[in-house]
mmCIF file of C-alpha atoms in Angstrom:
data_model
loop_
_atom_site.group_PDB
_atom_site.id
_atom_site.type_symbol
_atom_site.label_atom_id
_atom_site.label_comp_id
_atom_site.label_asym_id
_atom_site.label_seq_id
_atom_site.Cartn_x
_atom_site.Cartn_y
_atom_site.Cartn_z
ATOM 1 C CA UNK A 1 -6.212 54.307 -0.716
ATOM 2 C CA UNK A 2 -8.106 55.616 -3.651
ATOM 3 C CA UNK A 3 -8.656 59.530 -4.576
ATOM 4 C CA UNK A 4 -12.326 60.155 -4.254
ATOM 5 C CA UNK A 5 -13.762 61.153 -7.596
ATOM 6 C CA UNK A 6 -14.823 64.254 -8.582
ATOM 7 C CA UNK A 7 -15.523 66.208 -11.532
ATOM 8 C CA UNK A 8 -12.540 68.164 -12.824
ATOM 9 C CA UNK A 9 -14.754 70.914 -13.460
ATOM 10 C CA UNK A 10 -18.296 72.596 -13.286
ATOM 11 C CA UNK A 11 -19.450 76.325 -14.241
ATOM 12 C CA UNK A 12 -22.356 78.302 -13.632
ATOM 13 C CA UNK A 13 -23.411 81.841 -14.292
ATOM 14 C CA UNK A 14 -24.228 84.346 -11.211
ATOM 15 C CA UNK A 15 -26.878 83.372 -9.159
ATOM 16 C CA UNK A 16 -27.323 79.724 -10.539
ATOM 17 C CA UNK A 17 -26.898 77.077 -8.292
ATOM 18 C CA UNK A 18 -24.205 73.992 -8.780
ATOM 19 C CA UNK A 19 -23.602 71.028 -7.508
ATOM 20 C CA UNK A 20 -20.321 69.064 -7.303
ATOM 21 C CA UNK A 21 -20.396 65.466 -6.701
ATOM 22 C CA UNK A 22 -17.725 63.212 -4.728
ATOM 23 C CA UNK A 23 -17.964 59.751 -5.287
ATOM 24 C CA UNK A 24 -16.093 56.989 -3.191
ATOM 25 C CA UNK A 25 -16.827 53.702 -1.754
ATOM 26 C CA UNK A 26 -18.987 51.934 1.056
ATOM 27 C CA UNK A 27 -15.400 52.016 2.910
ATOM 28 C CA UNK A 28 -15.621 55.504 2.952
ATOM 29 C CA UNK A 29 -18.055 58.170 1.859
ATOM 30 C CA UNK A 30 -20.777 55.251 2.341
ATOM 31 C CA UNK A 31 -19.978 54.283 5.978
ATOM 32 C CA UNK A 32 -18.995 57.478 7.867
ATOM 33 C CA UNK A 33 -20.368 60.576 8.397
ATOM 34 C CA UNK A 34 -17.048 61.949 8.047
ATOM 35 C CA UNK A 35 -17.615 63.766 4.979
ATOM 36 C CA UNK A 36 -16.171 67.520 4.440
ATOM 37 C CA UNK A 37 -15.410 70.148 1.524
ATOM 38 C CA UNK A 38 -12.873 72.564 1.399
ATOM 39 C CA UNK A 39 -12.795 75.791 -0.743
ATOM 40 C CA UNK A 40 -9.148 76.932 -2.332
ATOM 41 C CA UNK A 41 -8.201 79.856 -3.676
ATOM 42 C CA UNK A 42 -5.087 79.850 -6.094
ATOM 43 C CA UNK A 43 -1.994 80.127 -4.050
ATOM 44 C CA UNK A 44 -3.962 80.060 -0.182
ATOM 45 C CA UNK A 45 -4.646 77.226 1.935
ATOM 46 C CA UNK A 46 -7.609 75.419 2.098
ATOM 47 C CA UNK A 47 -10.830 76.384 3.912
ATOM 48 C CA UNK A 48 -13.158 74.279 5.490
ATOM 49 C CA UNK A 49 -16.935 75.038 4.239
ATOM 50 C CA UNK A 50 -18.693 71.769 4.901
ATOM 51 C CA UNK A 51 -18.264 68.891 7.668
ATOM 52 C CA UNK A 52 -19.980 66.114 8.749
ATOM 53 C CA UNK A 53 -22.032 65.719 5.807
ATOM 54 C CA UNK A 54 -24.134 68.914 6.132
ATOM 55 C CA UNK A 55 -22.984 70.925 8.469
ATOM 56 C CA UNK A 56 -21.613 74.731 8.097
ATOM 57 C CA UNK A 57 -18.912 76.275 10.225
ATOM 58 C CA UNK A 58 -19.505 79.322 11.685
ATOM 59 C CA UNK A 59 -18.985 82.270 8.825
ATOM 60 C CA UNK A 60 -19.746 80.157 6.051
ATOM 61 C CA UNK A 61 -22.335 81.326 3.625
ATOM 62 C CA UNK A 62 -25.806 79.182 3.708
ATOM 63 C CA UNK A 63 -25.733 79.363 0.154
ATOM 64 C CA UNK A 64 -23.447 76.381 0.528
ATOM 65 C CA UNK A 65 -24.970 73.093 1.544
ATOM 66 C CA UNK A 66 -23.888 69.345 1.786
ATOM 67 C CA UNK A 67 -25.651 65.708 1.207
ATOM 68 C CA UNK A 68 -25.124 62.368 1.121
ATOM 69 C CA UNK A 69 -26.649 59.153 -0.902
ATOM 70 C CA UNK A 70 -25.023 56.262 -0.512
ATOM 71 C CA UNK A 71 -21.354 56.211 -1.584
ATOM 72 C CA UNK A 72 -21.643 59.428 -3.312
ATOM 73 C CA UNK A 73 -21.641 63.000 -1.444
ATOM 74 C CA UNK A 74 -22.595 66.620 -3.029
ATOM 75 C CA UNK A 75 -21.678 70.050 -2.532
ATOM 76 C CA UNK A 76 -24.517 72.304 -3.801
ATOM 77 C CA UNK A 77 -23.732 76.574 -4.296
ATOM 78 C CA UNK A 78 -26.906 78.641 -4.439
ATOM 79 C CA UNK A 79 -27.127 81.865 -5.704
ATOM 80 C CA UNK A 80 -23.338 81.776 -7.468
ATOM 81 C CA UNK A 81 -21.237 84.829 -6.731
ATOM 82 C CA UNK A 82 -18.016 85.597 -8.356
ATOM 83 C CA UNK A 83 -16.301 84.932 -4.941
ATOM 84 C CA UNK A 84 -17.327 81.118 -5.337
ATOM 85 C CA UNK A 85 -14.677 80.564 -8.148
ATOM 86 C CA UNK A 86 -12.132 78.314 -6.464
ATOM 87 C CA UNK A 87 -11.211 74.820 -6.125
ATOM 88 C CA UNK A 88 -13.359 72.535 -4.222
ATOM 89 C CA UNK A 89 -12.172 69.357 -2.767
ATOM 90 C CA UNK A 90 -13.856 66.593 -0.926
ATOM 91 C CA UNK A 91 -12.506 64.454 1.834
ATOM 92 C CA UNK A 92 -13.553 61.741 3.524
ATOM 93 C CA UNK A 93 -12.483 59.167 6.531
ATOM 94 C CA UNK A 94 -12.290 55.809 5.748
ATOM 95 C CA UNK A 95 -12.342 52.062 7.086
ATOM 96 C CA UNK A 96 -8.374 52.208 7.635
ATOM 97 C CA UNK A 97 -8.540 55.267 10.039
ATOM 98 C CA UNK A 98 -6.988 57.150 7.540
ATOM 99 C CA UNK A 99 -8.280 60.407 5.205
ATOM 100 C CA UNK A 100 -8.611 60.729 1.708
ATOM 101 C CA UNK A 101 -9.194 63.714 -0.559
ATOM 102 C CA UNK A 102 -10.999 64.036 -3.963
ATOM 103 C CA UNK A 103 -9.011 65.265 -6.914
ATOM 104 C CA UNK A 104 -10.463 68.612 -6.503
ATOM 105 C CA UNK A 105 -12.960 70.555 -8.859
ATOM 106 C CA UNK A 106 -12.287 73.830 -10.376
ATOM 107 C CA UNK A 107 -15.459 76.043 -10.122
ATOM 108 C CA UNK A 108 -15.829 78.645 -13.007
ATOM 109 C CA UNK A 109 -18.381 81.534 -12.517
ATOM 110 C CA UNK A 110 -19.233 82.630 -15.810
ATOM 111 C CA UNK B 1 -7.348 83.750 16.919
ATOM 112 C CA UNK B 2 -5.929 80.522 16.189
ATOM 113 C CA UNK B 3 -2.820 80.834 13.640
ATOM 114 C CA UNK B 4 -0.743 78.372 12.214
ATOM 115 C CA UNK B 5 2.905 78.581 10.471
ATOM 116 C CA UNK B 6 4.754 76.368 9.120
ATOM 117 C CA UNK B 7 8.809 76.546 8.871
ATOM 118 C CA UNK B 8 11.444 74.156 7.564
ATOM 119 C CA UNK B 9 14.338 74.227 4.413
ATOM 120 C CA UNK B 10 12.929 74.921 1.026
ATOM 121 C CA UNK B 11 14.917 72.817 -0.669
ATOM 122 C CA UNK B 12 15.795 68.990 0.165
ATOM 123 C CA UNK B 13 18.267 67.172 -1.693
ATOM 124 C CA UNK B 14 17.264 63.441 -2.993
ATOM 125 C CA UNK B 15 17.243 60.628 -0.402
ATOM 126 C CA UNK B 16 17.594 63.152 2.196
ATOM 127 C CA UNK B 17 14.956 63.864 5.033
ATOM 128 C CA UNK B 18 12.624 66.334 4.919
ATOM 129 C CA UNK B 19 11.671 68.598 7.986
ATOM 130 C CA UNK B 20 9.115 70.974 8.925
ATOM 131 C CA UNK B 21 7.653 72.352 11.706
ATOM 132 C CA UNK B 22 4.154 73.955 12.644
ATOM 133 C CA UNK B 23 3.843 76.675 15.528
ATOM 134 C CA UNK B 24 0.417 77.180 16.701
ATOM 135 C CA UNK B 25 -0.595 80.236 18.349
ATOM 136 C CA UNK B 26 -4.308 81.105 20.154
ATOM 137 C CA UNK B 27 -4.847 77.748 21.123
ATOM 138 C CA UNK B 28 -2.848 75.237 23.654
ATOM 139 C CA UNK B 29 -2.752 72.189 21.546
ATOM 140 C CA UNK B 30 -1.663 70.155 24.613
ATOM 141 C CA UNK B 31 -5.195 71.332 26.800
ATOM 142 C CA UNK B 32 -7.497 70.944 24.313
ATOM 143 C CA UNK B 33 -8.422 67.816 22.829
ATOM 144 C CA UNK B 34 -6.646 68.116 18.962
ATOM 145 C CA UNK B 35 -5.386 66.400 16.495
ATOM 146 C CA UNK B 36 -2.654 68.056 14.469
ATOM 147 C CA UNK B 37 -1.907 66.947 10.799
ATOM 148 C CA UNK B 38 0.005 67.427 7.434
ATOM 149 C CA UNK B 39 -1.669 67.695 3.940
ATOM 150 C CA UNK B 40 0.969 68.217 0.838
ATOM 151 C CA UNK B 41 -0.220 69.598 -2.513
ATOM 152 C CA UNK B 42 2.165 68.988 -5.653
ATOM 153 C CA UNK B 43 1.944 71.749 -8.102
ATOM 154 C CA UNK B 44 -1.271 71.813 -10.304
ATOM 155 C CA UNK B 45 -2.714 69.014 -8.370
ATOM 156 C CA UNK B 46 -5.055 68.244 -5.537
ATOM 157 C CA UNK B 47 -4.583 67.581 -2.064
ATOM 158 C CA UNK B 48 -2.973 64.797 -0.363
ATOM 159 C CA UNK B 49 -3.548 63.759 3.371
ATOM 160 C CA UNK B 50 -0.167 62.947 4.719
ATOM 161 C CA UNK B 51 -1.404 61.983 8.870
ATOM 162 C CA UNK B 52 -2.372 63.308 11.963
ATOM 163 C CA UNK B 53 -1.531 62.815 15.609
ATOM 164 C CA UNK B 54 -3.380 63.366 18.734
ATOM 165 C CA UNK B 55 -1.749 66.193 20.729
ATOM 166 C CA UNK B 56 -3.528 65.570 24.487
ATOM 167 C CA UNK B 57 -1.067 64.490 26.937
ATOM 168 C CA UNK B 58 -3.454 61.543 27.982
ATOM 169 C CA UNK B 59 -3.536 60.532 24.547
ATOM 170 C CA UNK B 60 -0.076 61.685 22.716
ATOM 171 C CA UNK B 61 1.031 59.405 20.447
ATOM 172 C CA UNK B 62 -2.337 58.229 18.565
ATOM 173 C CA UNK B 63 -1.155 58.648 14.943
ATOM 174 C CA UNK B 64 -2.644 57.814 11.431
ATOM 175 C CA UNK B 65 -0.834 57.814 8.355
ATOM 176 C CA UNK B 66 -1.453 57.487 4.926
ATOM 177 C CA UNK B 67 -0.611 54.123 3.875
ATOM 178 C CA UNK B 68 1.450 55.075 0.891
ATOM 179 C CA UNK B 69 3.595 57.239 2.872
ATOM 180 C CA UNK B 70 3.203 55.570 6.228
ATOM 181 C CA UNK B 71 6.777 54.085 5.716
ATOM 182 C CA UNK B 72 8.683 57.057 5.385
ATOM 183 C CA UNK B 73 6.328 59.469 7.668
ATOM 184 C CA UNK B 74 6.840 60.838 11.262
ATOM 185 C CA UNK B 75 4.876 63.362 12.965
ATOM 186 C CA UNK B 76 5.282 64.456 16.326
ATOM 187 C CA UNK B 77 4.369 66.855 18.779
ATOM 188 C CA UNK B 78 6.049 69.399 21.144
ATOM 189 C CA UNK B 79 3.784 70.761 23.797
ATOM 190 C CA UNK B 80 6.051 72.751 25.439
ATOM 191 C CA UNK B 81 6.490 74.853 22.241
ATOM 192 C CA UNK B 82 3.111 74.631 21.053
ATOM 193 C CA UNK B 83 4.278 72.967 17.969
ATOM 194 C CA UNK B 84 4.428 69.648 15.960
ATOM 195 C CA UNK B 85 6.582 68.378 13.222
ATOM 196 C CA UNK B 86 6.842 66.348 10.054
ATOM 197 C CA UNK B 87 9.478 63.934 9.063
ATOM 198 C CA UNK B 88 9.573 62.401 5.580
ATOM 199 C CA UNK B 89 12.592 60.544 4.879
ATOM 200 C CA UNK B 90 14.168 58.901 1.708
ATOM 201 C CA UNK B 91 12.587 61.954 -0.388
ATOM 202 C CA UNK B 92 12.316 62.081 -4.337
ATOM 203 C CA UNK B 93 11.496 64.780 -6.626
ATOM 204 C CA UNK B 94 7.838 63.415 -6.383
ATOM 205 C CA UNK B 95 7.734 64.686 -2.689
ATOM 206 C CA UNK B 96 7.846 68.216 -4.108
ATOM 207 C CA UNK B 97 5.040 69.944 -3.178
ATOM 208 C CA UNK B 98 3.515 72.437 -1.170
ATOM 209 C CA UNK B 99 3.048 71.483 2.376
ATOM 210 C CA UNK B 100 -0.223 72.602 4.681
ATOM 211 C CA UNK B 101 -0.371 71.982 8.544
ATOM 212 C CA UNK B 102 -3.473 71.963 10.136
ATOM 213 C CA UNK B 103 -5.738 71.190 13.214
ATOM 214 C CA UNK B 104 -8.535 69.065 13.557
ATOM 215 C CA UNK B 105 -10.562 70.569 16.459
ATOM 216 C CA UNK B 106 -13.164 67.651 16.135
ATOM 217 C CA UNK B 107 -13.783 64.463 13.833
ATOM 218 C CA UNK B 108 -11.924 64.659 10.663
ATOM 219 C CA UNK B 109 -12.060 68.425 9.614
ATOM 220 C CA UNK B 110 -9.327 70.344 9.365
ATOM 221 C CA UNK B 111 -10.703 73.778 10.672
ATOM 222 C CA UNK B 112 -7.428 75.706 10.922
ATOM 223 C CA UNK B 113 -4.161 75.796 8.376
ATOM 224 C CA UNK B 114 -1.377 76.862 7.682
ATOM 225 C CA UNK B 115 -0.317 79.231 4.700
ATOM 226 C CA UNK B 116 1.405 76.384 3.432
ATOM 227 C CA UNK B 117 5.387 76.119 2.508
ATOM 228 C CA UNK B 118 6.933 74.849 -0.823
ATOM 229 C CA UNK B 119 9.621 72.288 -0.377
ATOM 230 C CA UNK B 120 11.425 71.461 -3.452
ATOM 231 C CA UNK B 121 13.185 68.284 -3.790
ATOM 232 C CA UNK B 122 16.333 68.455 -6.060
ATOM 233 C CA UNK B 123 19.988 67.946 -6.109
#
């Protein structure tokens, strides 16, 4: 299975909004609701931020939102804060009953 | 509070078997309807899903593995100890990574993660 495609890096200034894309195929993102987003700070374990395309777990800021169109999912972070600087990974269920991650996107808050 | 802790050798020789255990506290993995799984991350690169297993006594044995690792991977559970394990056979340097255990409380989302453990494959 091929990794989902994410931009290597994105950046934004405090207060701005950014969007990270995650592109797959009709056999993964395009076919199912099981798209998740994880945040990972250096040396730390990933943290679930969005699940089932657009749902936030308890305690996750409402500045984060997720969406999907066709074979591409997106994570939007509004009102950027310094603490948002991290790596972000998307994941999706696949038609092979497996999970696949994206390559990861490094978010820099300028 | 759900907590996961990986344990196992930090150094494994090439061609040998990598064995890790994930001890879970704060939740009984046998009485709930959970999947337990493993993900790894080579240094400086992204996450790679390894696989997962259902822990319910009614659904035990339901597993799913990454096709690229399937021939070498086994995930098992010991509900009496509230822990689950990973075995990866015939390891090479390419298997050097931080290995994370996680619990999926619903769907395909890993809600809880261990802190990760570095395993180096080297002679």
